[in-house]
PDB file of C-alpha atoms in Angstrom:
ATOM      1  CA  MET A   1      55.259  11.349 -38.050  1.00 81.00           C
ATOM      2  CA  TRP A   2      53.781  13.316 -35.207  1.00 88.00           C
ATOM      3  CA  LEU A   3      50.487  11.370 -35.872  1.00 92.00           C
ATOM      4  CA  ALA A   4      52.397   8.094 -35.942  1.00 91.00           C
ATOM      5  CA  LEU A   5      53.963   8.932 -32.560  1.00 92.00           C
ATOM      6  CA  VAL A   6      50.707   9.789 -30.884  1.00 95.00           C
ATOM      7  CA  ALA A   7      49.028   6.825 -32.163  1.00 95.00           C
ATOM      8  CA  LEU A   8      52.041   4.498 -31.065  1.00 95.00           C
ATOM      9  CA  SER A   9      51.940   5.920 -27.741  1.00 95.00           C
ATOM     10  CA  PHE A  10      48.246   5.694 -27.020  1.00 96.00           C
ATOM     11  CA  SER A  11      48.299   1.949 -28.541  1.00 96.00           C
ATOM     12  CA  GLY A  12      51.224   1.473 -25.730  1.00 96.00           C
ATOM     13  CA  ALA A  13      49.186   2.836 -23.075  1.00 97.00           C
ATOM     14  CA  ILE A  14      46.467   0.714 -23.659  1.00 96.00           C
ATOM     15  CA  GLY A  15      48.499  -2.165 -23.789  1.00 96.00           C
ATOM     16  CA  LEU A  16      49.766  -1.393 -20.389  1.00 96.00           C
ATOM     17  CA  THR A  17      46.749  -0.761 -19.331  1.00 96.00           C
ATOM     18  CA  PHE A  18      45.298  -4.086 -20.269  1.00 95.00           C
ATOM     19  CA  LEU A  19      48.335  -5.797 -18.292  1.00 95.00           C
ATOM     20  CA  MET A  20      47.649  -3.557 -15.328  1.00 94.00           C
ATOM     21  CA  LEU A  21      44.399  -4.398 -15.292  1.00 94.00           C
ATOM     22  CA  GLY A  22      44.952  -8.185 -15.242  1.00 92.00           C
ATOM     23  CA  CYS A  23      47.132  -7.829 -12.245  1.00 92.00           C
ATOM     24  CA  ALA A  24      44.935  -4.736 -10.094  1.00 92.00           C
ATOM     25  CA  LEU A  25      41.495  -5.615 -10.737  1.00 90.00           C
ATOM     26  CA  GLU A  26      39.745  -6.507  -7.218  1.00 83.00           C
ATOM     27  CA  ASP A  27      38.999  -9.815  -8.355  1.00 86.00           C
ATOM     28  CA  TYR A  28      42.485 -10.754  -8.877  1.00 85.00           C
ATOM     29  CA  GLY A  29      45.264  -8.702  -7.296  1.00 87.00           C
ATOM     30  CA  VAL A  30      48.309 -10.879  -8.141  1.00 90.00           C
ATOM     31  CA  TYR A  31      51.088  -9.060  -9.668  1.00 92.00           C
ATOM     32  CA  TRP A  32      53.464 -12.103 -11.077  1.00 93.00           C
ATOM     33  CA  PRO A  33      52.008 -11.177 -14.624  1.00 94.00           C
ATOM     34  CA  LEU A  34      54.268  -7.761 -14.763  1.00 94.00           C
ATOM     35  CA  PHE A  35      57.160 -10.017 -15.311  1.00 95.00           C
ATOM     36  CA  VAL A  36      56.217  -9.996 -19.084  1.00 95.00           C
ATOM     37  CA  LEU A  37      57.402  -6.437 -18.970  1.00 96.00           C
ATOM     38  CA  ILE A  38      60.862  -7.749 -18.959  1.00 95.00           C
ATOM     39  CA  PHE A  39      60.298  -9.903 -22.202  1.00 95.00           C
ATOM     40  CA  HIS A  40      58.662  -6.676 -23.917  1.00 95.00           C
ATOM     41  CA  ALA A  41      61.899  -4.523 -22.666  1.00 95.00           C
ATOM     42  CA  ILE A  42      64.583  -7.123 -24.018  1.00 96.00           C
ATOM     43  CA  SER A  43      62.279  -7.842 -27.558  1.00 95.00           C
ATOM     44  CA  PRO A  44      64.113  -5.072 -29.487  1.00 94.00           C
ATOM     45  CA  ILE A  45      67.689  -6.128 -28.450  1.00 95.00           C
ATOM     46  CA  PRO A  46      68.359  -9.125 -30.653  1.00 94.00           C
ATOM     47  CA  HIS A  47      67.227  -6.769 -33.706  1.00 92.00           C
ATOM     48  CA  PHE A  48      69.693  -3.986 -32.907  1.00 91.00           C
ATOM     49  CA  ILE A  49      72.498  -6.264 -31.985  1.00 92.00           C
ATOM     50  CA  ALA A  50      72.113  -7.856 -35.440  1.00 89.00           C
ATOM     51  CA  LYS A  51      71.775  -4.080 -37.365  1.00 87.00           C
ATOM     52  CA  ARG A  52      75.161  -2.998 -35.453  1.00 87.00           C
ATOM     53  CA  ALA A  53      77.123  -6.217 -36.232  1.00 85.00           C
ATOM     54  CA  THR A  54      76.124  -6.111 -40.410  1.00 81.00           C
ATOM     55  CA  TYR A  55      75.939  -2.365 -40.479  1.00 77.00           C
ATOM     56  CA  ASP A  56      78.150  -1.954 -43.434  1.00 70.00           C
ATOM     57  CA  SER A  57      76.721  -4.859 -45.456  1.00 71.00           C
ATOM     58  CA  ASP A  58      74.424  -4.526 -48.039  1.00 68.00           C
ATOM     59  CA  ALA A  59      73.494  -8.253 -48.639  1.00 69.00           C
ATOM     60  CA  THR A  60      69.438  -8.649 -48.588  1.00 68.00           C
ATOM     61  CA  SER A  61      69.470 -10.754 -45.441  1.00 74.00           C
ATOM     62  CA  SER A  62      72.326 -12.581 -43.114  1.00 84.00           C
ATOM     63  CA  ALA A  63      72.811 -15.311 -40.585  1.00 85.00           C
ATOM     64  CA  CYS A  64      73.066 -12.652 -38.157  1.00 88.00           C
ATOM     65  CA  ARG A  65      69.733 -11.149 -38.975  1.00 89.00           C
ATOM     66  CA  GLU A  66      67.882 -14.533 -38.788  1.00 91.00           C
ATOM     67  CA  LEU A  67      69.186 -15.475 -35.889  1.00 93.00           C
ATOM     68  CA  ALA A  68      68.038 -11.963 -34.459  1.00 94.00           C
ATOM     69  CA  TYR A  69      64.558 -12.893 -35.798  1.00 94.00           C
ATOM     70  CA  PHE A  70      64.617 -16.249 -34.174  1.00 95.00           C
ATOM     71  CA  PHE A  71      65.450 -14.988 -30.948  1.00 96.00           C
ATOM     72  CA  THR A  72      63.087 -12.277 -30.848  1.00 96.00           C
ATOM     73  CA  THR A  73      60.369 -14.728 -31.830  1.00 96.00           C
ATOM     74  CA  GLY A  74      61.410 -16.667 -29.229  1.00 96.00           C
ATOM     75  CA  ILE A  75      61.023 -13.789 -26.542  1.00 97.00           C
ATOM     76  CA  VAL A  76      57.484 -13.315 -28.035  1.00 96.00           C
ATOM     77  CA  VAL A  77      56.404 -16.617 -27.606  1.00 96.00           C
ATOM     78  CA  SER A  78      57.928 -16.523 -23.997  1.00 96.00           C
ATOM     79  CA  ALA A  79      55.874 -13.347 -23.162  1.00 96.00           C
ATOM     80  CA  PHE A  80      52.658 -15.351 -24.226  1.00 96.00           C
ATOM     81  CA  GLY A  81      53.543 -18.401 -22.747  1.00 96.00           C
ATOM     82  CA  PHE A  82      54.339 -17.256 -19.100  1.00 96.00           C
ATOM     83  CA  PRO A  83      50.798 -16.120 -18.186  1.00 96.00           C
ATOM     84  CA  VAL A  84      49.109 -19.272 -19.799  1.00 96.00           C
ATOM     85  CA  ILE A  85      51.534 -21.332 -17.303  1.00 96.00           C
ATOM     86  CA  LEU A  86      50.642 -18.875 -14.513  1.00 95.00           C
ATOM     87  CA  ALA A  87      47.138 -19.613 -15.125  1.00 95.00           C
ATOM     88  CA  ARG A  88      47.231 -23.472 -15.567  1.00 94.00           C
ATOM     89  CA  VAL A  89      48.568 -23.485 -12.252  1.00 94.00           C
ATOM     90  CA  SER A  90      45.980 -21.207 -10.768  1.00 92.00           C
ATOM     91  CA  VAL A  91      48.326 -18.720  -9.306  1.00 92.00           C
ATOM     92  CA  ILE A  92      46.547 -16.160 -11.696  1.00 93.00           C
ATOM     93  CA  LYS A  93      42.846 -16.575 -12.945  1.00 92.00           C
ATOM     94  CA  TRP A  94      42.335 -17.277 -16.076  1.00 93.00           C
ATOM     95  CA  GLY A  95      40.626 -13.924 -16.980  1.00 93.00           C
ATOM     96  CA  ALA A  96      43.869 -12.179 -15.493  1.00 94.00           C
ATOM     97  CA  CYS A  97      45.528 -14.287 -18.281  1.00 95.00           C
ATOM     98  CA  GLY A  98      43.462 -13.129 -20.964  1.00 95.00           C
ATOM     99  CA  LEU A  99      43.854  -9.766 -20.373  1.00 95.00           C
ATOM    100  CA  VAL A 100      47.617  -9.842 -19.649  1.00 96.00           C
ATOM    101  CA  LEU A 101      47.887 -11.951 -23.280  1.00 96.00           C
ATOM    102  CA  ALA A 102      45.632  -8.828 -24.892  1.00 96.00           C
ATOM    103  CA  GLY A 103      48.195  -6.618 -23.356  1.00 96.00           C
ATOM    104  CA  ASN A 104      51.188  -8.309 -24.461  1.00 96.00           C
ATOM    105  CA  ALA A 105      49.405  -8.509 -28.147  1.00 96.00           C
ATOM    106  CA  VAL A 106      49.038  -4.865 -28.116  1.00 97.00           C
ATOM    107  CA  ILE A 107      52.307  -4.049 -26.838  1.00 96.00           C
ATOM    108  CA  PHE A 108      54.150  -6.331 -29.285  1.00 96.00           C
ATOM    109  CA  LEU A 109      52.333  -4.613 -31.918  1.00 96.00           C
ATOM    110  CA  THR A 110      53.158  -1.056 -30.796  1.00 96.00           C
ATOM    111  CA  ILE A 111      56.900  -1.977 -30.932  1.00 95.00           C
ATOM    112  CA  GLN A 112      56.448  -3.736 -34.123  1.00 94.00           C
ATOM    113  CA  GLY A 113      54.851  -0.187 -35.318  1.00 93.00           C
ATOM    114  CA  PHE A 114      58.148   1.855 -34.032  1.00 92.00           C
ATOM    115  CA  PHE A 115      60.180  -0.009 -36.137  1.00 90.00           C
ATOM    116  CA  LEU A 116      57.911   0.125 -39.072  1.00 89.00           C
ATOM    117  CA  VAL A 117      57.578   3.811 -38.756  1.00 88.00           C
ATOM    118  CA  PHE A 118      61.090   4.916 -37.632  1.00 83.00           C
ATOM    119  CA  GLY A 119      63.117   2.454 -38.552  1.00 74.00           C
ATOM    120  CA  ARG A 120      63.100   2.345 -42.133  1.00 61.00           C
ATOM    121  CA  GLY A 121      64.977   5.164 -42.720  1.00 52.00           C
ATOM    122  CA  ASP A 122      67.303   4.570 -46.125  1.00 47.00           C
ATOM    123  CA  ASP A 123      70.326   5.820 -44.684  1.00 48.00           C
ATOM    124  CA  PHE A 124      69.885   4.272 -41.017  1.00 50.00           C
ATOM    125  CA  SER A 125      72.524   6.066 -39.110  1.00 52.00           C
ATOM    126  CA  TRP A 126      72.876   5.956 -35.203  1.00 51.00           C
ATOM    127  CA  GLU A 127      72.740  10.025 -35.408  1.00 47.00           C
ATOM    128  CA  GLN A 128      69.050   9.476 -35.422  1.00 48.00           C
ATOM    129  CA  TRP A 129      69.317   8.682 -31.798  1.00 46.00           C
TER     130      TRP A 129
ATOM    131  CA  MET B   1      70.626 -28.907 -49.623  1.00 54.00           C
ATOM    132  CA  SER B   2      68.704 -25.612 -50.116  1.00 57.00           C
ATOM    133  CA  GLY B   3      68.372 -26.876 -53.702  1.00 56.00           C
ATOM    134  CA  PHE B   4      66.808 -29.659 -52.630  1.00 55.00           C
ATOM    135  CA  LEU B   5      63.867 -27.895 -52.199  1.00 53.00           C
ATOM    136  CA  GLU B   6      63.746 -26.338 -55.529  1.00 53.00           C
ATOM    137  CA  GLY B   7      62.993 -29.650 -57.027  1.00 51.00           C
ATOM    138  CA  LEU B   8      59.677 -29.721 -55.470  1.00 52.00           C
ATOM    139  CA  ARG B   9      58.551 -26.387 -57.147  1.00 49.00           C
ATOM    140  CA  CYS B  10      54.878 -25.737 -56.788  1.00 49.00           C
ATOM    141  CA  SER B  11      55.085 -22.115 -58.781  1.00 46.00           C
ATOM    142  CA  GLU B  12      53.806 -20.123 -55.957  1.00 50.00           C
ATOM    143  CA  CYS B  13      54.081 -21.767 -52.754  1.00 52.00           C
ATOM    144  CA  ILE B  14      57.951 -22.319 -52.148  1.00 52.00           C
ATOM    145  CA  ASP B  15      59.371 -19.154 -53.855  1.00 54.00           C
ATOM    146  CA  TRP B  16      58.399 -16.421 -51.418  1.00 65.00           C
ATOM    147  CA  GLY B  17      61.367 -14.197 -52.790  1.00 76.00           C
ATOM    148  CA  GLU B  18      63.137 -12.153 -50.022  1.00 76.00           C
ATOM    149  CA  LYS B  19      60.828 -12.944 -47.071  1.00 86.00           C
ATOM    150  CA  ARG B  20      61.569 -16.654 -47.610  1.00 88.00           C
ATOM    151  CA  ASN B  21      64.648 -16.716 -44.868  1.00 90.00           C
ATOM    152  CA  THR B  22      62.499 -14.276 -42.502  1.00 91.00           C
ATOM    153  CA  ILE B  23      59.478 -16.043 -41.999  1.00 93.00           C
ATOM    154  CA  ALA B  24      61.494 -19.338 -41.918  1.00 94.00           C
ATOM    155  CA  SER B  25      63.349 -17.781 -38.968  1.00 94.00           C
ATOM    156  CA  ILE B  26      60.040 -16.784 -37.020  1.00 95.00           C
ATOM    157  CA  ALA B  27      58.406 -20.240 -38.055  1.00 96.00           C
ATOM    158  CA  ALA B  28      61.459 -22.296 -36.194  1.00 96.00           C
ATOM    159  CA  GLY B  29      61.566 -19.684 -33.313  1.00 96.00           C
ATOM    160  CA  VAL B  30      57.883 -20.348 -32.915  1.00 97.00           C
ATOM    161  CA  LEU B  31      58.492 -24.354 -33.236  1.00 97.00           C
ATOM    162  CA  PHE B  32      61.533 -24.225 -30.767  1.00 97.00           C
ATOM    163  CA  PHE B  33      60.316 -22.082 -28.240  1.00 97.00           C
ATOM    164  CA  THR B  34      56.971 -23.610 -27.983  1.00 97.00           C
ATOM    165  CA  GLY B  35      58.617 -27.014 -27.268  1.00 97.00           C
ATOM    166  CA  TRP B  36      60.524 -25.572 -24.187  1.00 97.00           C
ATOM    167  CA  TRP B  37      57.401 -23.872 -22.907  1.00 97.00           C
ATOM    168  CA  ILE B  38      55.127 -27.160 -23.198  1.00 96.00           C
ATOM    169  CA  ILE B  39      58.322 -28.903 -21.141  1.00 96.00           C
ATOM    170  CA  ILE B  40      58.257 -25.941 -18.649  1.00 96.00           C
ATOM    171  CA  ASP B  41      54.274 -26.189 -18.065  1.00 96.00           C
ATOM    172  CA  ALA B  42      54.632 -29.840 -17.524  1.00 96.00           C
ATOM    173  CA  ALA B  43      57.397 -29.217 -14.839  1.00 95.00           C
ATOM    174  CA  VAL B  44      55.360 -26.416 -13.160  1.00 95.00           C
ATOM    175  CA  ILE B  45      52.081 -28.425 -13.001  1.00 95.00           C
ATOM    176  CA  TYR B  46      53.950 -31.994 -11.945  1.00 94.00           C
ATOM    177  CA  PRO B  47      56.966 -31.096 -10.252  1.00 93.00           C
ATOM    178  CA  THR B  48      57.423 -34.810  -8.034  1.00 92.00           C
ATOM    179  CA  MET B  49      59.729 -37.322  -9.519  1.00 90.00           C
ATOM    180  CA  GLU B  50      56.978 -39.877  -9.382  1.00 89.00           C
ATOM    181  CA  GLU B  51      54.721 -37.948 -11.907  1.00 90.00           C
ATOM    182  CA  PHE B  52      57.911 -36.785 -13.860  1.00 93.00           C
ATOM    183  CA  ASN B  53      61.032 -37.914 -13.500  1.00 92.00           C
ATOM    184  CA  HIS B  54      63.427 -34.756 -14.026  1.00 93.00           C
ATOM    185  CA  SER B  55      65.879 -37.153 -15.910  1.00 94.00           C
ATOM    186  CA  TYR B  56      63.345 -36.722 -18.785  1.00 95.00           C
ATOM    187  CA  HIS B  57      64.734 -33.120 -19.208  1.00 95.00           C
ATOM    188  CA  ALA B  58      67.717 -34.562 -20.632  1.00 95.00           C
ATOM    189  CA  CYS B  59      65.937 -35.304 -23.684  1.00 95.00           C
ATOM    190  CA  GLY B  60      65.010 -31.931 -24.744  1.00 96.00           C
ATOM    191  CA  VAL B  61      68.543 -30.721 -23.612  1.00 97.00           C
ATOM    192  CA  ILE B  62      70.174 -33.206 -26.377  1.00 97.00           C
ATOM    193  CA  ALA B  63      67.687 -31.814 -28.781  1.00 97.00           C
ATOM    194  CA  THR B  64      68.595 -28.553 -28.099  1.00 97.00           C
ATOM    195  CA  ILE B  65      72.406 -28.837 -28.827  1.00 97.00           C
ATOM    196  CA  ALA B  66      71.723 -30.818 -31.612  1.00 97.00           C
ATOM    197  CA  PHE B  67      69.843 -27.981 -32.978  1.00 96.00           C
ATOM    198  CA  LEU B  68      72.507 -25.669 -32.478  1.00 95.00           C
ATOM    199  CA  MET B  69      75.048 -28.063 -33.984  1.00 95.00           C
ATOM    200  CA  ILE B  70      73.074 -28.370 -37.039  1.00 94.00           C
ATOM    201  CA  ASN B  71      72.348 -24.804 -37.432  1.00 93.00           C
ATOM    202  CA  ALA B  72      75.938 -23.667 -36.699  1.00 91.00           C
ATOM    203  CA  VAL B  73      77.552 -25.087 -39.909  1.00 89.00           C
ATOM    204  CA  SER B  74      76.197 -23.198 -43.099  1.00 85.00           C
ATOM    205  CA  ASN B  75      75.247 -25.268 -46.395  1.00 84.00           C
ATOM    206  CA  GLY B  76      78.284 -23.618 -48.238  1.00 81.00           C
ATOM    207  CA  GLN B  77      80.811 -25.045 -45.492  1.00 81.00           C
ATOM    208  CA  VAL B  78      79.265 -28.328 -46.196  1.00 81.00           C
ATOM    209  CA  ARG B  79      79.711 -28.190 -49.857  1.00 80.00           C
ATOM    210  CA  GLY B  80      83.094 -27.038 -49.493  1.00 75.00           C
ATOM    211  CA  ASP B  81      82.645 -23.876 -50.968  1.00 72.00           C
ATOM    212  CA  SER B  82      85.262 -21.799 -49.728  1.00 63.00           C
ATOM    213  CA  TYR B  83      88.795 -22.607 -49.242  1.00 55.00           C
ATOM    214  CA  SER B  84      89.041 -21.846 -45.551  1.00 52.00           C
ATOM    215  CA  GLU B  85      91.478 -23.902 -43.035  1.00 51.00           C
ATOM    216  CA  GLY B  86      89.845 -27.022 -41.553  1.00 49.00           C
ATOM    217  CA  CYS B  87      90.284 -27.578 -38.208  1.00 52.00           C
ATOM    218  CA  LEU B  88      93.881 -29.062 -38.161  1.00 48.00           C
ATOM    219  CA  GLY B  89      95.030 -26.718 -40.684  1.00 47.00           C
ATOM    220  CA  GLN B  90      94.875 -26.881 -44.366  1.00 50.00           C
ATOM    221  CA  THR B  91      97.016 -29.508 -45.753  1.00 50.00           C
ATOM    222  CA  ALA B  92      96.216 -31.593 -42.445  1.00 57.00           C
ATOM    223  CA  PHE B  93      93.931 -34.794 -41.976  1.00 65.00           C
ATOM    224  CA  LEU B  94      90.339 -33.229 -42.038  1.00 71.00           C
ATOM    225  CA  SER B  95      89.551 -30.229 -44.485  1.00 77.00           C
ATOM    226  CA  ALA B  96      86.788 -27.592 -43.539  1.00 78.00           C
ATOM    227  CA  SER B  97      84.338 -29.479 -45.542  1.00 83.00           C
ATOM    228  CA  HIS B  98      85.023 -32.847 -44.282  1.00 86.00           C
ATOM    229  CA  SER B  99      84.850 -31.502 -40.303  1.00 87.00           C
ATOM    230  CA  ALA B 100      81.690 -29.612 -41.275  1.00 89.00           C
ATOM    231  CA  ARG B 101      79.970 -33.052 -42.579  1.00 91.00           C
ATOM    232  CA  ILE B 102      81.193 -34.899 -39.612  1.00 92.00           C
ATOM    233  CA  TRP B 103      79.566 -32.206 -37.305  1.00 93.00           C
ATOM    234  CA  LEU B 104      76.392 -32.191 -39.402  1.00 94.00           C
ATOM    235  CA  PHE B 105      76.453 -36.069 -38.886  1.00 95.00           C
ATOM    236  CA  ILE B 106      76.762 -36.141 -35.497  1.00 96.00           C
ATOM    237  CA  GLY B 107      74.326 -33.056 -34.983  1.00 96.00           C
ATOM    238  CA  PHE B 108      71.785 -35.122 -36.991  1.00 96.00           C
ATOM    239  CA  MET B 109      72.270 -38.150 -34.997  1.00 97.00           C
ATOM    240  CA  LEU B 110      71.742 -36.503 -31.587  1.00 97.00           C
ATOM    241  CA  ALA B 111      68.395 -34.799 -32.939  1.00 96.00           C
ATOM    242  CA  PHE B 112      67.002 -38.077 -34.378  1.00 97.00           C
ATOM    243  CA  GLY B 113      68.516 -39.574 -31.058  1.00 97.00           C
ATOM    244  CA  SER B 114      66.501 -37.370 -28.938  1.00 96.00           C
ATOM    245  CA  LEU B 115      63.148 -37.620 -30.930  1.00 96.00           C
ATOM    246  CA  ILE B 116      63.182 -41.250 -30.465  1.00 97.00           C
ATOM    247  CA  ALA B 117      64.068 -41.278 -26.797  1.00 96.00           C
ATOM    248  CA  SER B 118      61.091 -38.821 -26.324  1.00 96.00           C
ATOM    249  CA  MET B 119      58.706 -41.618 -28.006  1.00 96.00           C
ATOM    250  CA  TRP B 120      60.439 -44.184 -25.790  1.00 96.00           C
ATOM    251  CA  ILE B 121      59.763 -42.033 -22.722  1.00 95.00           C
ATOM    252  CA  LEU B 122      56.444 -41.706 -23.625  1.00 95.00           C
ATOM    253  CA  PHE B 123      55.600 -45.104 -24.557  1.00 95.00           C
ATOM    254  CA  GLY B 124      57.975 -46.982 -21.963  1.00 94.00           C
ATOM    255  CA  GLY B 125      57.579 -44.648 -19.376  1.00 92.00           C
ATOM    256  CA  TYR B 126      53.966 -43.607 -19.367  1.00 93.00           C
ATOM    257  CA  VAL B 127      51.844 -45.875 -21.711  1.00 93.00           C
ATOM    258  CA  ALA B 128      53.550 -49.128 -20.944  1.00 93.00           C
ATOM    259  CA  LYS B 129      53.319 -48.583 -17.209  1.00 91.00           C
ATOM    260  CA  GLU B 130      49.548 -47.354 -17.241  1.00 91.00           C
ATOM    261  CA  LYS B 131      50.488 -44.325 -15.119  1.00 89.00           C
ATOM    262  CA  ALA B 132      47.460 -42.272 -14.566  1.00 91.00           C
ATOM    263  CA  ILE B 133      49.137 -39.108 -15.102  1.00 92.00           C
ATOM    264  CA  VAL B 134      50.414 -39.344 -18.974  1.00 93.00           C
ATOM    265  CA  TYR B 135      50.871 -35.465 -19.590  1.00 95.00           C
ATOM    266  CA  PRO B 136      54.107 -35.142 -18.952  1.00 95.00           C
ATOM    267  CA  GLY B 137      55.098 -38.180 -21.377  1.00 95.00           C
ATOM    268  CA  ILE B 138      53.233 -36.322 -23.755  1.00 96.00           C
ATOM    269  CA  ALA B 139      54.771 -33.039 -22.941  1.00 96.00           C
ATOM    270  CA  VAL B 140      58.271 -34.697 -23.377  1.00 96.00           C
ATOM    271  CA  PHE B 141      57.496 -36.018 -26.797  1.00 97.00           C
ATOM    272  CA  PHE B 142      55.991 -32.918 -28.070  1.00 97.00           C
ATOM    273  CA  GLN B 143      58.546 -30.812 -26.819  1.00 97.00           C
ATOM    274  CA  ASN B 144      61.200 -32.770 -28.671  1.00 97.00           C
ATOM    275  CA  ALA B 145      59.181 -32.722 -31.853  1.00 97.00           C
ATOM    276  CA  PHE B 146      58.670 -29.345 -31.931  1.00 97.00           C
ATOM    277  CA  ILE B 147      62.465 -28.760 -31.024  1.00 97.00           C
ATOM    278  CA  PHE B 148      63.443 -31.109 -33.915  1.00 97.00           C
ATOM    279  CA  PHE B 149      60.913 -29.546 -36.731  1.00 96.00           C
ATOM    280  CA  GLY B 150      62.206 -26.150 -35.641  1.00 96.00           C
ATOM    281  CA  GLY B 151      65.517 -27.332 -36.417  1.00 96.00           C
ATOM    282  CA  LEU B 152      64.797 -28.722 -39.584  1.00 95.00           C
ATOM    283  CA  VAL B 153      62.611 -25.607 -40.712  1.00 95.00           C
ATOM    284  CA  PHE B 154      65.609 -23.298 -39.742  1.00 94.00           C
ATOM    285  CA  LYS B 155      68.186 -25.322 -41.480  1.00 93.00           C
ATOM    286  CA  PHE B 156      66.518 -26.325 -44.580  1.00 92.00           C
ATOM    287  CA  GLY B 157      63.927 -23.540 -44.707  1.00 90.00           C
ATOM    288  CA  ARG B 158      66.362 -20.545 -45.345  1.00 89.00           C
ATOM    289  CA  THR B 159      68.372 -20.052 -48.518  1.00 86.00           C
ATOM    290  CA  GLU B 160      71.777 -19.038 -48.586  1.00 83.00           C
ATOM    291  CA  ASP B 161      71.382 -16.962 -51.858  1.00 80.00           C
ATOM    292  CA  LEU B 162      69.858 -14.113 -49.980  1.00 77.00           C
ATOM    293  CA  TRP B 163      73.244 -14.017 -48.130  1.00 78.00           C
ATOM    294  CA  GLN B 164      75.464 -13.001 -51.210  1.00 70.00           C
TER     295      GLN B 164
END
């Protein structure tokens, strides 16, 4: 459990490093890509809303859960689309865009890793928080 | 209509088991939101009315409303599974399944209509007028195509058997 926590925080740091490099390197110096952090922050929210809403149901799946997957995918797509659009209108350079996209990928994998490692308890109870 | 796909059984490919709904939801999300980001891209690159008439956005908005309408009713409601009340009461003019079918009908009409309108915009507004910049027309077409297919995948790619 400790190893997973440390590994996840390391990959989170790497992801944020890529994002900051994409903004702060001398060649780039534009900080608009930091807005993708908003997408990172809201990406787990649909999952938690669906988990709360269908807490006492033991069905394999439900419309609420699938809607949550739909919106989470939308948020992930938006986090990748936003830097690409910034680069296409030359607000940021393509090199910065590449770094931001790499940072996105690593951060989303980290978030997914958190859910895989810490969310799979057999009786998921809110006392874990 | 989730039974419709069972007829095309290729033994390994359709029956993904418990993950089917998840994969369909994720695929639909990718398609739908990619469509919207394509139009955002076109709107950002070509902000003027001559290159990209802003009223063309209506096509994508109607397509999104159609997506929501189609996916708001479940297949069970359309089949008339449960004895829930219709919108005007149980013994009134329209039963729940009739209301659901009319809702679905209008939703599909809006979806097909917006797809056709996007093709019209591309060919009538950009290709026929031989405009120098065609990308906004292509973007409108692809936005609506992606939203349409995202709606189809979300509606028919999921099975309601997993909801029991």
